[in-house]
JSON list of C-alpha atoms in Angstrom, two decimals:
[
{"chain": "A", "resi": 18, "resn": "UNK", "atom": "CA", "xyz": [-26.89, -16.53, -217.08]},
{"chain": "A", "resi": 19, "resn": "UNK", "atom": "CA", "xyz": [-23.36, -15.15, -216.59]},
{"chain": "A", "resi": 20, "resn": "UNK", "atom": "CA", "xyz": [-24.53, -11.87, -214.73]},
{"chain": "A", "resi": 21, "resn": "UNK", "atom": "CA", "xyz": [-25.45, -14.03, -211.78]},
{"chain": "A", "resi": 22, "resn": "UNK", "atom": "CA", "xyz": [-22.42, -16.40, -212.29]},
{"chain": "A", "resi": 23, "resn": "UNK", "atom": "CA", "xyz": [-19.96, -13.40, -212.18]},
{"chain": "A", "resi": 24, "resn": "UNK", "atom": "CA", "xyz": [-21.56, -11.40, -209.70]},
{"chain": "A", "resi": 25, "resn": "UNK", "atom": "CA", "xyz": [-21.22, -14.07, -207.41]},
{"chain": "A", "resi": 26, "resn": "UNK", "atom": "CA", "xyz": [-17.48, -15.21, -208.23]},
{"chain": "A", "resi": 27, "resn": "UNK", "atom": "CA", "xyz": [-16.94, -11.50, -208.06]},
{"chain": "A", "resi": 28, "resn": "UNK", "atom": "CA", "xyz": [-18.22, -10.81, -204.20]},
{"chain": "A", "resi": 29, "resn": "UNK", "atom": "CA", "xyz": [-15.73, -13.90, -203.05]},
{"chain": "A", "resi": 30, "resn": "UNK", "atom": "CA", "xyz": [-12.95, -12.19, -205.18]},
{"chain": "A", "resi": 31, "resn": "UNK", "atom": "CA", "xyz": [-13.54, -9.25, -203.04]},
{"chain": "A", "resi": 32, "resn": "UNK", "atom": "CA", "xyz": [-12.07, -10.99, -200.21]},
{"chain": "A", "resi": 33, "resn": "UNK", "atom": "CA", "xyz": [-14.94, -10.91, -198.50]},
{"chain": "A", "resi": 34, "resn": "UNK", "atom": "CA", "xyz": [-14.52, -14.48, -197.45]},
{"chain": "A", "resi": 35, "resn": "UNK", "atom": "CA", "xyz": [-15.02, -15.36, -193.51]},
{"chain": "A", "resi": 36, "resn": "UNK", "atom": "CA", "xyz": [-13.04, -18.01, -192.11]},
{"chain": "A", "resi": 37, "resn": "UNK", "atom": "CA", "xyz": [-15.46, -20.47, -190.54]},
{"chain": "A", "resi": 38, "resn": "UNK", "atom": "CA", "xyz": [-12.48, -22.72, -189.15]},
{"chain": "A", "resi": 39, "resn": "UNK", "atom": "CA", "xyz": [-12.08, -19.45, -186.64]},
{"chain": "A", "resi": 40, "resn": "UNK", "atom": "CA", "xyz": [-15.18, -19.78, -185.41]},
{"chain": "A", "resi": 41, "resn": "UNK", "atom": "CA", "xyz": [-15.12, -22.25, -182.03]},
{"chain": "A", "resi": 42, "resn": "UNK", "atom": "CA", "xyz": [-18.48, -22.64, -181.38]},
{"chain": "A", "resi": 43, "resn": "UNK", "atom": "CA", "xyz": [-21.75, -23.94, -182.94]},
{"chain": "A", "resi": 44, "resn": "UNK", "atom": "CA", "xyz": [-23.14, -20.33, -182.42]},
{"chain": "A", "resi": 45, "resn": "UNK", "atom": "CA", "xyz": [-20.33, -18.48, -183.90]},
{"chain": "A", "resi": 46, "resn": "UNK", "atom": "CA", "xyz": [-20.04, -20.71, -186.54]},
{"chain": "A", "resi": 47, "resn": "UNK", "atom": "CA", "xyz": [-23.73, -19.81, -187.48]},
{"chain": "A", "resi": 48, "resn": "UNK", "atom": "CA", "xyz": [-23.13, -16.22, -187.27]},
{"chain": "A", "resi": 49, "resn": "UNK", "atom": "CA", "xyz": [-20.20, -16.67, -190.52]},
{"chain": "A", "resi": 50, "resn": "UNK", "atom": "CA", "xyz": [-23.02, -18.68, -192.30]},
{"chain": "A", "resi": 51, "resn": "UNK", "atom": "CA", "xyz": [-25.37, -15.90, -191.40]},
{"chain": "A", "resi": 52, "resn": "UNK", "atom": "CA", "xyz": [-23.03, -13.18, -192.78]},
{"chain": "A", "resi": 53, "resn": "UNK", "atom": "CA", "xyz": [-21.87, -14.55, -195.84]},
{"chain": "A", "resi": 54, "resn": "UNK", "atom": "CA", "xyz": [-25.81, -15.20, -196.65]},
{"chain": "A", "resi": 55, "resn": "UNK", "atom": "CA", "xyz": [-26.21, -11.41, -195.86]},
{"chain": "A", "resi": 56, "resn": "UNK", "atom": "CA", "xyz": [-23.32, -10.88, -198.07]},
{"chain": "A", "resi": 57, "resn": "UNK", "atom": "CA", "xyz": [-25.20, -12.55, -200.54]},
{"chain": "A", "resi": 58, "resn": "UNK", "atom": "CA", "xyz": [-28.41, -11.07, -200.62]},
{"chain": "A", "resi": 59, "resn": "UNK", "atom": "CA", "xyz": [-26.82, -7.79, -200.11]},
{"chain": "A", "resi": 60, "resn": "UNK", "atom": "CA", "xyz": [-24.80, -8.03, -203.54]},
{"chain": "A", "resi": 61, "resn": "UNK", "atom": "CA", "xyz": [-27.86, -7.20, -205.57]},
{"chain": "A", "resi": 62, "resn": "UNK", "atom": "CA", "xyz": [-27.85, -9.97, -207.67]},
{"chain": "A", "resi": 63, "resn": "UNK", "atom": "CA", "xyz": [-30.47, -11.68, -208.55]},
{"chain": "A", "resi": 64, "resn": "UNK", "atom": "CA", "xyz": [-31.34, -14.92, -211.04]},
{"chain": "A", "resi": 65, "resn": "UNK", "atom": "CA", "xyz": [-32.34, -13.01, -214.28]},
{"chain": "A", "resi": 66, "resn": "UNK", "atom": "CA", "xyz": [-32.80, -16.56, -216.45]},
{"chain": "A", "resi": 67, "resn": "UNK", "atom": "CA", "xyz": [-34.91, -19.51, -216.05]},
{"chain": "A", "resi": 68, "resn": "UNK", "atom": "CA", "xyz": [-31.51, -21.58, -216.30]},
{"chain": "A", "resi": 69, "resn": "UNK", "atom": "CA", "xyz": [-30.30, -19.29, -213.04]},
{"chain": "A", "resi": 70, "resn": "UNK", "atom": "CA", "xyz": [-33.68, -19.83, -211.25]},
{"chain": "A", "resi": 71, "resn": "UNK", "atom": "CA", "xyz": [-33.43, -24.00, -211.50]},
{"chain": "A", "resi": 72, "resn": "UNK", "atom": "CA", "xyz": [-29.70, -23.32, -209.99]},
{"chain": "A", "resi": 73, "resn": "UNK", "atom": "CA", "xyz": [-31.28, -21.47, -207.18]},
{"chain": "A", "resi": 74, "resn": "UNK", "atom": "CA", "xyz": [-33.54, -24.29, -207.29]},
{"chain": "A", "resi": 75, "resn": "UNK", "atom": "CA", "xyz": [-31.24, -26.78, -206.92]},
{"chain": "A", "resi": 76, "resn": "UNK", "atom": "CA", "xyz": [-28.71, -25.08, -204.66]},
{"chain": "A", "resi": 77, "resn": "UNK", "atom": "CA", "xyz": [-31.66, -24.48, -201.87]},
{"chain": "A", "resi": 78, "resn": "UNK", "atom": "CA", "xyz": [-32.28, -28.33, -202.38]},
{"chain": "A", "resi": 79, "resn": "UNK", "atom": "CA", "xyz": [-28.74, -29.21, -201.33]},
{"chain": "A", "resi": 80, "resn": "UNK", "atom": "CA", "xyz": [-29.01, -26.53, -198.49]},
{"chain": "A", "resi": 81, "resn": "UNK", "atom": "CA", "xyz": [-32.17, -28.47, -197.47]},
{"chain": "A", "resi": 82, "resn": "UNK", "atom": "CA", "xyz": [-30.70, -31.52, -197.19]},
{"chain": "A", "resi": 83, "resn": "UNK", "atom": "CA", "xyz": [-27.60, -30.27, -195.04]},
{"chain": "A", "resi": 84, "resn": "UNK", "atom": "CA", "xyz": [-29.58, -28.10, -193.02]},
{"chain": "A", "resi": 85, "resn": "UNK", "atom": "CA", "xyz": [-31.74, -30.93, -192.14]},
{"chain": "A", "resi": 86, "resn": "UNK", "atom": "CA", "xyz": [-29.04, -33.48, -191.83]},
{"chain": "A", "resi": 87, "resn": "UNK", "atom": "CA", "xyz": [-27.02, -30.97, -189.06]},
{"chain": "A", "resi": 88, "resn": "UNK", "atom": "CA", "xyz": [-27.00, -32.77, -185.79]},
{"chain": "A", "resi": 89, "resn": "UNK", "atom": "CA", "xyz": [-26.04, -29.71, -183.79]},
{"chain": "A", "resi": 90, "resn": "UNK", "atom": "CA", "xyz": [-29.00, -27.86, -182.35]},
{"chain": "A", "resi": 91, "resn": "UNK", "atom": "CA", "xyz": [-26.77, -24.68, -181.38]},
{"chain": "A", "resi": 92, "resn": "UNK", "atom": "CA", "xyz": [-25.78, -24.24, -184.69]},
{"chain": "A", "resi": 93, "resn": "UNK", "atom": "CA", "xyz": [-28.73, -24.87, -186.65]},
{"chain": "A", "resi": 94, "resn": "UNK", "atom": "CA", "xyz": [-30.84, -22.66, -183.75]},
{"chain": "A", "resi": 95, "resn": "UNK", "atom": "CA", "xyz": [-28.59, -20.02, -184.50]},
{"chain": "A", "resi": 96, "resn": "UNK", "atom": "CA", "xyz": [-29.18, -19.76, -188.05]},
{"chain": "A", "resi": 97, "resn": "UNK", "atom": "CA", "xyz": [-31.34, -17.36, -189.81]},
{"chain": "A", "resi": 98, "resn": "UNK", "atom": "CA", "xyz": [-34.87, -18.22, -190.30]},
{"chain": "A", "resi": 99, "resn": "UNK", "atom": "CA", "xyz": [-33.86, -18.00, -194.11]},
{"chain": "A", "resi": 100, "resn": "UNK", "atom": "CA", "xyz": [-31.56, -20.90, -194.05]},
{"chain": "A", "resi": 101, "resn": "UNK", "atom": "CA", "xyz": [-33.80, -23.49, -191.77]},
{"chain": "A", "resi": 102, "resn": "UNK", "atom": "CA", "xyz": [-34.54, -26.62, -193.37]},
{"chain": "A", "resi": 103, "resn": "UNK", "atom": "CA", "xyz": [-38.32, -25.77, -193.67]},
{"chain": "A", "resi": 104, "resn": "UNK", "atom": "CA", "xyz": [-37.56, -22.77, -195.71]},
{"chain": "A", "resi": 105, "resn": "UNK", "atom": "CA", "xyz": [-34.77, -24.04, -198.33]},
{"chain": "A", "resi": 106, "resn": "UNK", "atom": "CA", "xyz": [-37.76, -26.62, -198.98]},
{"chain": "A", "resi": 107, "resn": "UNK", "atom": "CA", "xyz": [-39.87, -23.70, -199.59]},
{"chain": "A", "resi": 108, "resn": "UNK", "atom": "CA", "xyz": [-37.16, -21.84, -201.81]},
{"chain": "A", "resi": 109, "resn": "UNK", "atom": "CA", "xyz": [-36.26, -24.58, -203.65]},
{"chain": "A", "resi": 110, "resn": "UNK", "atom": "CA", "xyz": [-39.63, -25.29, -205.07]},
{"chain": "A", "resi": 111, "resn": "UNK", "atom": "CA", "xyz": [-40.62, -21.78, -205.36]},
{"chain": "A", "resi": 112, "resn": "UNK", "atom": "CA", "xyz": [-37.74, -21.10, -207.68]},
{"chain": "A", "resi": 113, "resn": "UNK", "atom": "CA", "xyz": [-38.46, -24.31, -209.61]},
{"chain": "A", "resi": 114, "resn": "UNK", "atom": "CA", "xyz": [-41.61, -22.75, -210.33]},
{"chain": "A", "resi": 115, "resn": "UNK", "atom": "CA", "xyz": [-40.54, -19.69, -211.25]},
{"chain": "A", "resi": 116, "resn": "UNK", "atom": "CA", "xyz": [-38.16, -21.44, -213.61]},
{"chain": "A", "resi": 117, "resn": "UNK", "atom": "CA", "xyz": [-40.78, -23.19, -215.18]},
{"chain": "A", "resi": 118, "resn": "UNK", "atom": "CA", "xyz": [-43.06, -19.78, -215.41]},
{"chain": "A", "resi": 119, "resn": "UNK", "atom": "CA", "xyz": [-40.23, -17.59, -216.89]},
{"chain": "A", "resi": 120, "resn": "UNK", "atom": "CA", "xyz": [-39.62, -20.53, -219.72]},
{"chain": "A", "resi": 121, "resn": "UNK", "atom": "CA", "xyz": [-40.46, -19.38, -222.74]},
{"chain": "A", "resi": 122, "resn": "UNK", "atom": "CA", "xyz": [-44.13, -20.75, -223.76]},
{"chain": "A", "resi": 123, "resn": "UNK", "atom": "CA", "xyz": [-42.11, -22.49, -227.38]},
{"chain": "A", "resi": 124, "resn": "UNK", "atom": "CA", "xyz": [-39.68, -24.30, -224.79]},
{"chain": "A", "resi": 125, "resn": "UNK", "atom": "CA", "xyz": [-40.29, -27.99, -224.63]},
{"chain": "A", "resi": 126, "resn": "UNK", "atom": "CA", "xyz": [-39.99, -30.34, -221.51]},
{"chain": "A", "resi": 127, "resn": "UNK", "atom": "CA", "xyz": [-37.12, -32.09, -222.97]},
{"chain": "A", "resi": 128, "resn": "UNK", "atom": "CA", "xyz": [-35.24, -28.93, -222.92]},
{"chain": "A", "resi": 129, "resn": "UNK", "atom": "CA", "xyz": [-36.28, -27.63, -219.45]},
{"chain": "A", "resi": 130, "resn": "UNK", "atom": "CA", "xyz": [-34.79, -30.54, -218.35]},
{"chain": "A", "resi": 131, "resn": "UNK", "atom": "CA", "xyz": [-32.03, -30.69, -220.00]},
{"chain": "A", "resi": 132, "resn": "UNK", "atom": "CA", "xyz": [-31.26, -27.25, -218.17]},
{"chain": "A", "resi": 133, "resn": "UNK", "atom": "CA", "xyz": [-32.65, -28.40, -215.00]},
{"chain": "A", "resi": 134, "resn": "UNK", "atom": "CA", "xyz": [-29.90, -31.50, -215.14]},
{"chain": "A", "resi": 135, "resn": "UNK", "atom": "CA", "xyz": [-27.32, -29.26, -216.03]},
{"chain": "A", "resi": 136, "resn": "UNK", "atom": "CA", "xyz": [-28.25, -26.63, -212.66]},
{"chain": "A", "resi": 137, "resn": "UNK", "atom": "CA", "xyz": [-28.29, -29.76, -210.75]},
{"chain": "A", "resi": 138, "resn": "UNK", "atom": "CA", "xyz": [-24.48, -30.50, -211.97]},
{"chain": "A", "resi": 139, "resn": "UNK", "atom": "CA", "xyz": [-23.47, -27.07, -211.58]},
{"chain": "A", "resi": 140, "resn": "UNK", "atom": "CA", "xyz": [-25.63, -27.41, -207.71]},
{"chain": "A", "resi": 141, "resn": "UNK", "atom": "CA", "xyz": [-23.49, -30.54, -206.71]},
{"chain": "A", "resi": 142, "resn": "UNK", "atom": "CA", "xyz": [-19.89, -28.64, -207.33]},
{"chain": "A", "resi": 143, "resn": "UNK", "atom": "CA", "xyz": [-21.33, -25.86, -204.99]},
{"chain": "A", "resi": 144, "resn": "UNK", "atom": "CA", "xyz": [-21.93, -28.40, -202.54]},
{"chain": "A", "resi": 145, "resn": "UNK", "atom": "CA", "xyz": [-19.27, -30.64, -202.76]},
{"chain": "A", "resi": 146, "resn": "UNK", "atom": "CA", "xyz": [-17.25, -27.74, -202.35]},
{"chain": "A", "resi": 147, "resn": "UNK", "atom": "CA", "xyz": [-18.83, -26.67, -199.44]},
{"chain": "A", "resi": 148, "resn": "UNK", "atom": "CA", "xyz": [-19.61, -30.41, -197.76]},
{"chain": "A", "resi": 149, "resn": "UNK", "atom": "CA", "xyz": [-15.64, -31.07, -198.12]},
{"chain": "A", "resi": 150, "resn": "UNK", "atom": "CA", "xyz": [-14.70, -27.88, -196.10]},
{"chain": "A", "resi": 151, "resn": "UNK", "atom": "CA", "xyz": [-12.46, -26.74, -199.72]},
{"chain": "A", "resi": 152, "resn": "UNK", "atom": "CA", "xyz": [-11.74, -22.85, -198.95]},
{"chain": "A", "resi": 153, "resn": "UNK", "atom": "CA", "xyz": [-14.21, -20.63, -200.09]},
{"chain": "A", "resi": 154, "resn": "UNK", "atom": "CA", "xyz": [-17.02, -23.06, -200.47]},
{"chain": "A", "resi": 155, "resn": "UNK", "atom": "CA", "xyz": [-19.30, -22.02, -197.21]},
{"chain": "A", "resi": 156, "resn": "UNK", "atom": "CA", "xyz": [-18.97, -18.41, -199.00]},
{"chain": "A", "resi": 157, "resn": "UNK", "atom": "CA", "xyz": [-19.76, -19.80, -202.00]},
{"chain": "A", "resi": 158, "resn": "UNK", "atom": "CA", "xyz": [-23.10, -21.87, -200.92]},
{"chain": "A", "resi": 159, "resn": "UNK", "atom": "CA", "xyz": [-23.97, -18.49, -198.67]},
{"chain": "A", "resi": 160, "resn": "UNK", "atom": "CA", "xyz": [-23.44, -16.77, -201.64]},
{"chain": "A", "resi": 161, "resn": "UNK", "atom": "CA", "xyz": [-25.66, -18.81, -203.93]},
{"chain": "A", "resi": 162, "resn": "UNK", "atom": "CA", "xyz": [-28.53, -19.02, -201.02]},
{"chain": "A", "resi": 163, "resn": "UNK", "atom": "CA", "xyz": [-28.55, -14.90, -200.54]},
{"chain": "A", "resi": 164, "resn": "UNK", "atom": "CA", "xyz": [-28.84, -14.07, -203.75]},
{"chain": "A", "resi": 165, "resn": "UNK", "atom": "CA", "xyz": [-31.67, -16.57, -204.90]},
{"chain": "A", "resi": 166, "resn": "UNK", "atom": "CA", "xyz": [-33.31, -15.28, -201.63]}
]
């Protein structure tokens, strides 16, 4: 699990961080959301362990539900088709199936949910981060969604 977790701590310690409070209008502010995603999917990480997969999981369900609850048309219009609401629904239960797939066959339910609590923990810091406008945390969620792409 820590190849993803480091990769991605590593790409914001690169100071490749955008500055969304820059950006003065709904469209420009998309375009920092779009590059930092691109940032993320370009870092060649990728979830390696079931545990990783539920925290893509979970992080595309907390994208979903601030995607969908964004008021501003110009901003979510300007998004990539990646991040829409429709497809973090998508992503999110596509990786929670992977999850379960890539668990290994002597791996009881108990203990895929145990992890699956634990990625949805982990999931809420990345988007309390990012919900509260704390620096780094757009970068962070981008991050997260790029490279569970």
């Amino acid at each position: 699990m820590k190849t993803l977790y480091l990769s991605a701590f590593g790409i914001l310690s690169l100071g490749l961080s955008i500055n969304v409070a820059a950006a003065d209008t709904p469209e420009a502010n998309a375009l920092a959301y779009n590059a930092a995603f691109e940032t993320g999917a370009a870092s060649g990480t990728s979830p390696q362990t079931f545990s990783e997969m539920l925290i893509c999981s979970a992080v595309w369900g907390r994208w979903e539900y601030a995607a969908s609850s964004a008021v501003d048309q110009k901003f979510t219009g300007s998004l990539r088709r990646e991040l829409s609401a429709a497809n973090a629904k998508r992503r999110k239960i596509s990786w929670q199936r992977e999850a379960r797939r890539e668990m290994d066959e002597d791996d009881d339910t108990a203990y895929f949910e145990s992890q699956r609590a634990d990625a949805e923990t982990y999931a809420d810091k990345i988007y309390a981060a990012y919900a509260n406008n704390e620096e780094g945390g757009m970068n962070r969620m981008m991050d997260w969604l790029g490279s569970c792409k």
